[in-house]
Short mmCIF file of C-alpha atoms and ligand atoms in Angstrom, two decimals:
data_model
loop_
_atom_site.label_atom_id
_atom_site.label_comp_id
_atom_site.label_asym_id
_atom_site.label_seq_id
_atom_site.Cartn_x
_atom_site.Cartn_y
_atom_site.Cartn_z
CA UNK A 1 -277.39 -84.09 31.58
CA UNK A 2 -274.22 -86.07 30.89
CA UNK A 3 -270.89 -84.22 30.64
CA UNK A 4 -268.40 -87.17 29.31
CA UNK A 5 -265.09 -85.21 31.24
CA UNK A 6 -263.27 -84.65 27.44
CA UNK A 7 -262.29 -81.26 28.61
CA UNK A 8 -263.19 -78.29 26.01
CA UNK A 9 -261.53 -75.46 25.48
CA UNK A 10 -263.70 -71.98 24.94
CA UNK A 11 -262.84 -68.34 24.57
CA UNK A 12 -265.29 -65.33 25.12
CA UNK A 13 -264.24 -62.39 23.24
CA UNK A 14 -265.50 -59.08 21.85
CA UNK A 15 -265.04 -55.36 21.60
CA UNK A 16 -265.38 -53.44 25.07
CA UNK A 17 -268.87 -53.52 26.80
CA UNK A 18 -270.08 -56.46 24.81
CA UNK A 19 -271.56 -57.56 27.84
CA UNK A 20 -269.27 -61.19 27.90
CA UNK A 21 -268.55 -61.51 31.14
CA UNK A 22 -272.32 -60.99 32.66
CA UNK A 23 -272.60 -64.09 30.08
CA UNK A 24 -269.75 -65.88 31.62
CA UNK A 25 -271.53 -65.59 34.68
CA UNK A 26 -274.55 -66.68 33.30
CA UNK A 27 -272.92 -69.76 32.43
CA UNK A 28 -270.76 -70.14 35.40
CA UNK A 29 -274.21 -70.71 37.38
CA UNK A 30 -275.47 -72.64 34.92
CA UNK A 31 -272.20 -75.25 35.26
CA UNK A 32 -272.59 -74.97 39.06
CA UNK A 33 -276.22 -75.71 39.29
CA UNK A 34 -274.95 -79.06 36.56
CA UNK A 35 -272.05 -80.22 38.24
CA UNK A 36 -269.96 -79.93 35.53
CA UNK A 37 -266.44 -79.41 35.81
CA UNK A 38 -265.13 -76.05 35.02
CA UNK A 39 -263.05 -73.85 35.20
CA UNK A 40 -262.79 -69.85 34.72
CA UNK A 41 -259.53 -67.83 33.81
CA UNK A 42 -259.41 -64.62 31.75
CA UNK A 43 -256.42 -62.65 29.66
CA UNK A 44 -254.54 -60.73 30.28
CA UNK A 45 -254.07 -62.82 33.39
CA UNK A 46 -255.13 -66.19 34.88
CA UNK A 47 -251.76 -67.07 36.49
CA UNK A 48 -250.08 -64.95 38.94
CA UNK A 49 -247.26 -64.42 36.73
CA UNK A 50 -249.72 -63.40 33.59
CA UNK A 51 -251.91 -60.82 36.66
CA UNK A 52 -248.73 -59.27 37.27
CA UNK A 53 -248.40 -59.04 33.38
CA UNK A 54 -251.57 -57.68 32.82
CA UNK A 55 -251.07 -54.19 35.26
CA UNK A 56 -248.13 -53.52 33.10
CA UNK A 57 -249.78 -54.38 29.61
CA UNK A 58 -252.89 -52.43 30.27
CA UNK A 59 -251.51 -49.50 32.58
CA UNK A 60 -252.55 -46.11 31.22
CA UNK A 61 -249.27 -44.80 32.01
CA UNK A 62 -246.91 -47.37 31.02
CA UNK A 63 -244.77 -46.77 27.74
CA UNK A 64 -244.67 -50.06 25.88
CA UNK A 65 -244.82 -49.85 22.04
CA UNK A 66 -246.92 -52.25 20.31
CA UNK A 67 -244.02 -54.97 19.53
CA UNK A 68 -243.37 -54.82 23.33
CA UNK A 69 -247.01 -55.43 24.38
CA UNK A 70 -247.28 -58.49 21.74
CA UNK A 71 -244.06 -60.12 23.40
CA UNK A 72 -245.51 -59.82 26.92
CA UNK A 73 -249.06 -60.98 26.33
CA UNK A 74 -247.45 -63.98 24.16
CA UNK A 75 -245.10 -64.88 27.15
CA UNK A 76 -248.08 -64.45 29.99
CA UNK A 77 -250.33 -66.38 27.76
CA UNK A 78 -247.66 -69.49 27.69
CA UNK A 79 -247.84 -69.12 31.43
CA UNK A 80 -251.41 -69.18 31.29
CA UNK A 81 -251.82 -72.09 28.37
CA UNK A 82 -249.23 -74.59 29.99
CA UNK A 83 -249.65 -74.19 34.23
CA UNK A 84 -253.36 -73.48 34.08
CA UNK A 85 -255.36 -74.46 30.67
CA UNK A 86 -253.08 -77.55 29.78
CA UNK A 87 -253.81 -79.09 33.27
CA UNK A 88 -257.87 -78.44 33.61
CA UNK A 89 -258.07 -79.91 30.05
CA UNK A 90 -256.15 -82.98 30.82
CA UNK A 91 -258.24 -83.13 34.06
CA UNK A 92 -261.46 -83.65 32.14
CA UNK A 93 -262.25 -79.69 32.69
CA UNK A 94 -264.37 -77.23 30.59
CA UNK A 95 -261.73 -74.03 30.37
CA UNK A 96 -263.90 -70.94 29.87
CA UNK A 97 -262.01 -67.93 29.43
CA UNK A 98 -262.17 -64.22 29.23
CA UNK A 99 -260.41 -63.25 25.97
CA UNK A 100 -257.79 -65.29 24.30
CA UNK A 101 -255.42 -65.12 21.17
CA UNK A 102 -257.98 -63.17 19.45
CA UNK A 103 -257.97 -59.95 21.29
CA UNK A 104 -253.83 -59.97 20.31
CA UNK A 105 -254.97 -60.71 16.91
CA UNK A 106 -257.41 -58.15 16.68
CA UNK A 107 -256.28 -55.42 19.29
CA UNK A 108 -252.39 -55.97 18.42
CA UNK A 109 -252.61 -57.10 15.48
CA UNK A 110 -255.30 -55.39 13.21
CA UNK A 111 -255.99 -51.97 15.20
CA UNK A 112 -252.60 -51.07 16.23
CA UNK A 113 -251.03 -52.22 13.16
CA UNK A 114 -248.39 -54.70 13.73
CA UNK A 115 -250.41 -56.75 10.93
CA UNK A 116 -252.97 -59.30 11.42
CA UNK A 117 -251.41 -62.16 9.47
CA UNK A 118 -247.74 -61.31 11.47
CA UNK A 119 -249.39 -61.90 15.12
CA UNK A 120 -251.33 -64.88 14.07
CA UNK A 121 -247.76 -66.01 12.47
CA UNK A 122 -246.01 -65.54 15.64
CA UNK A 123 -249.03 -66.99 17.49
CA UNK A 124 -248.46 -70.27 15.40
CA UNK A 125 -244.61 -70.13 16.04
CA UNK A 126 -244.16 -69.26 19.81
CA UNK A 127 -247.99 -70.59 21.11
CA UNK A 128 -247.77 -73.85 18.53
CA UNK A 129 -251.00 -72.37 17.04
CA UNK A 130 -252.89 -73.54 20.28
CA UNK A 131 -256.85 -72.23 20.12
CA UNK A 132 -260.37 -72.58 21.47
CA UNK A 133 -262.53 -75.56 20.24
CA UNK A 134 -265.30 -72.75 20.09
CA UNK A 135 -265.27 -68.79 20.53
CA UNK A 136 -268.08 -66.91 21.24
CA UNK A 137 -267.53 -63.47 19.58
CA UNK A 138 -270.18 -60.83 20.80
CA UNK A 139 -270.56 -58.28 18.35
CA UNK A 140 -272.21 -54.68 18.87
CA UNK A 141 -272.37 -51.32 17.36
CA UNK A 142 -270.24 -48.54 18.29
CA UNK A 143 -273.05 -46.16 19.17
CA UNK A 144 -273.96 -49.29 21.94
CA UNK A 145 -270.47 -49.32 23.01
CA UNK A 146 -269.57 -46.01 23.35
CA UNK A 147 -273.12 -45.72 25.16
CA UNK A 148 -272.37 -48.14 27.66
CA UNK A 149 -268.83 -46.43 28.53
CA UNK A 150 -270.51 -43.68 29.28
CA UNK A 151 -272.16 -45.48 32.22
CA UNK A 152 -268.96 -47.30 33.95
CA UNK A 153 -265.34 -46.69 35.17
CA UNK A 154 -262.51 -46.56 33.04
CA UNK A 155 -260.15 -49.39 34.03
CA UNK A 156 -258.07 -50.05 31.44
CA UNK A 157 -255.99 -47.91 28.69
CA UNK A 158 -258.73 -49.63 25.82
CA UNK A 159 -261.96 -48.48 27.86
CA UNK A 160 -261.85 -45.57 26.45
CA UNK A 161 -264.69 -43.78 24.40
CA UNK A 162 -262.83 -43.54 21.32
CA UNK A 163 -265.23 -44.34 17.93
CA UNK A 164 -263.07 -44.73 15.81
CA UNK A 165 -260.96 -47.26 17.76
CA UNK A 166 -264.20 -49.06 18.99
CA UNK A 167 -264.88 -49.30 15.14
CA UNK A 168 -261.28 -50.94 13.81
CA UNK A 169 -261.59 -53.45 16.84
CA UNK A 170 -265.68 -54.33 15.46
CA UNK A 171 -263.50 -54.67 12.26
CA UNK A 172 -260.84 -56.60 13.18
CA UNK A 173 -263.39 -58.94 14.85
CA UNK A 174 -265.14 -59.33 11.78
CA UNK A 175 -262.44 -60.12 9.39
CA UNK A 176 -260.99 -62.51 11.34
CA UNK A 177 -264.54 -64.78 12.23
CA UNK A 178 -264.89 -64.38 9.10
CA UNK A 179 -265.75 -67.43 7.44
CA UNK A 180 -264.44 -69.18 10.48
CA UNK A 181 -266.40 -72.31 11.82
CA UNK A 182 -264.29 -71.74 15.34
CA UNK A 183 -266.80 -68.47 15.85
CA UNK A 184 -270.13 -68.30 17.15
CA UNK A 185 -271.43 -65.16 16.88
CA UNK A 186 -273.55 -63.25 19.12
CA UNK A 187 -275.72 -60.54 18.51
CA UNK A 188 -274.52 -58.50 21.94
CA UNK A 189 -277.65 -56.01 21.76
CA UNK A 190 -280.27 -58.41 22.46
CA UNK A 191 -281.86 -58.85 25.86
CA UNK A 192 -279.38 -60.80 28.69
CA UNK A 193 -281.83 -64.25 29.44
CA UNK A 194 -282.29 -64.22 25.55
CA UNK A 195 -278.35 -64.05 24.96
CA UNK A 196 -277.84 -66.63 27.63
CA UNK A 197 -280.38 -69.23 26.17
CA UNK A 198 -278.10 -68.78 22.78
CA UNK A 199 -275.13 -69.70 24.39
CA UNK A 200 -276.74 -72.77 26.09
CA UNK A 201 -278.03 -73.90 23.29
CA UNK A 202 -274.33 -74.01 21.74
CA UNK A 203 -272.64 -74.97 25.20
CA UNK A 204 -275.08 -78.18 24.67
CA UNK A 205 -274.55 -79.38 21.58
CA UNK A 206 -270.79 -79.15 22.29
CA UNK A 207 -271.19 -81.05 25.53
CA UNK A 208 -273.24 -83.67 23.72
P1 TMP B 1 -261.33 -56.55 29.80
O1 TMP B 1 -260.75 -57.85 30.46
O2 TMP B 1 -262.27 -55.68 30.24
O3 TMP B 1 -261.84 -57.44 28.22
O4 TMP B 1 -260.58 -56.13 29.39
C1 TMP B 1 -258.92 -56.27 28.88
C2 TMP B 1 -258.33 -55.77 27.73
O5 TMP B 1 -257.17 -56.29 27.35
C3 TMP B 1 -259.38 -54.68 26.72
O6 TMP B 1 -259.33 -53.58 26.14
C4 TMP B 1 -258.70 -55.88 25.27
C5 TMP B 1 -257.08 -55.68 25.93
N1 TMP B 1 -256.77 -57.00 25.34
C6 TMP B 1 -255.73 -56.74 24.16
O7 TMP B 1 -255.76 -55.70 23.92
N2 TMP B 1 -254.76 -57.54 23.84
C7 TMP B 1 -254.97 -59.41 24.38
O8 TMP B 1 -254.23 -60.26 24.01
C8 TMP B 1 -256.12 -59.29 25.01
C9 TMP B 1 -256.23 -60.64 26.04
C10 TMP B 1 -256.59 -58.54 25.96
#
């Protein structure tokens, strides 16, 4: 397969325990095998500054308001875009990120009630509406999320077993992705290799 080195920005999104990280690892293997130039990054994080901010943002004991959290996320994202994402795209690499702006729209804008539109407007104003070309959105039922979370160690403040919270996250993603061609919706309850096949099919299409 040929890759024309034009750079491509792709994000993976979804609620907790949606299996996106597993799928990113599989996709990484594919890029390595095919010698396709790529970088893998994540949010919050992706740069030394943003990884420090991640600790503050996701700390269960840190007392910050929703607005303060949004501003930290936006500054962390701007640092990520300017120092990692844009340079990699300029070098013709594929950039895969585990979460990006849609997470802020959903978690802080919709779930934490800052306002979906208001958060999107802030992103437009501060980050010049910089968005991925395509977003794989992993969707699963709240029952399945809770079942999966029970088997893992809780690591951040949103990793909680809370049915109402996860239902809101799911509703937020559904609202955000409705009639939006940027999103490729994935049934995250299917088997890992079936999901990988679906992701690969879309990636190959994008690389044509
Ligand atoms: P993850 O790395 O396991 O996906 O966890 C990151 C957590 O951060 C997840 O619970 C969602 C949350 N988050 C936000 O609330 N807003 C954001 O903008 C981002 C990028 C993540």
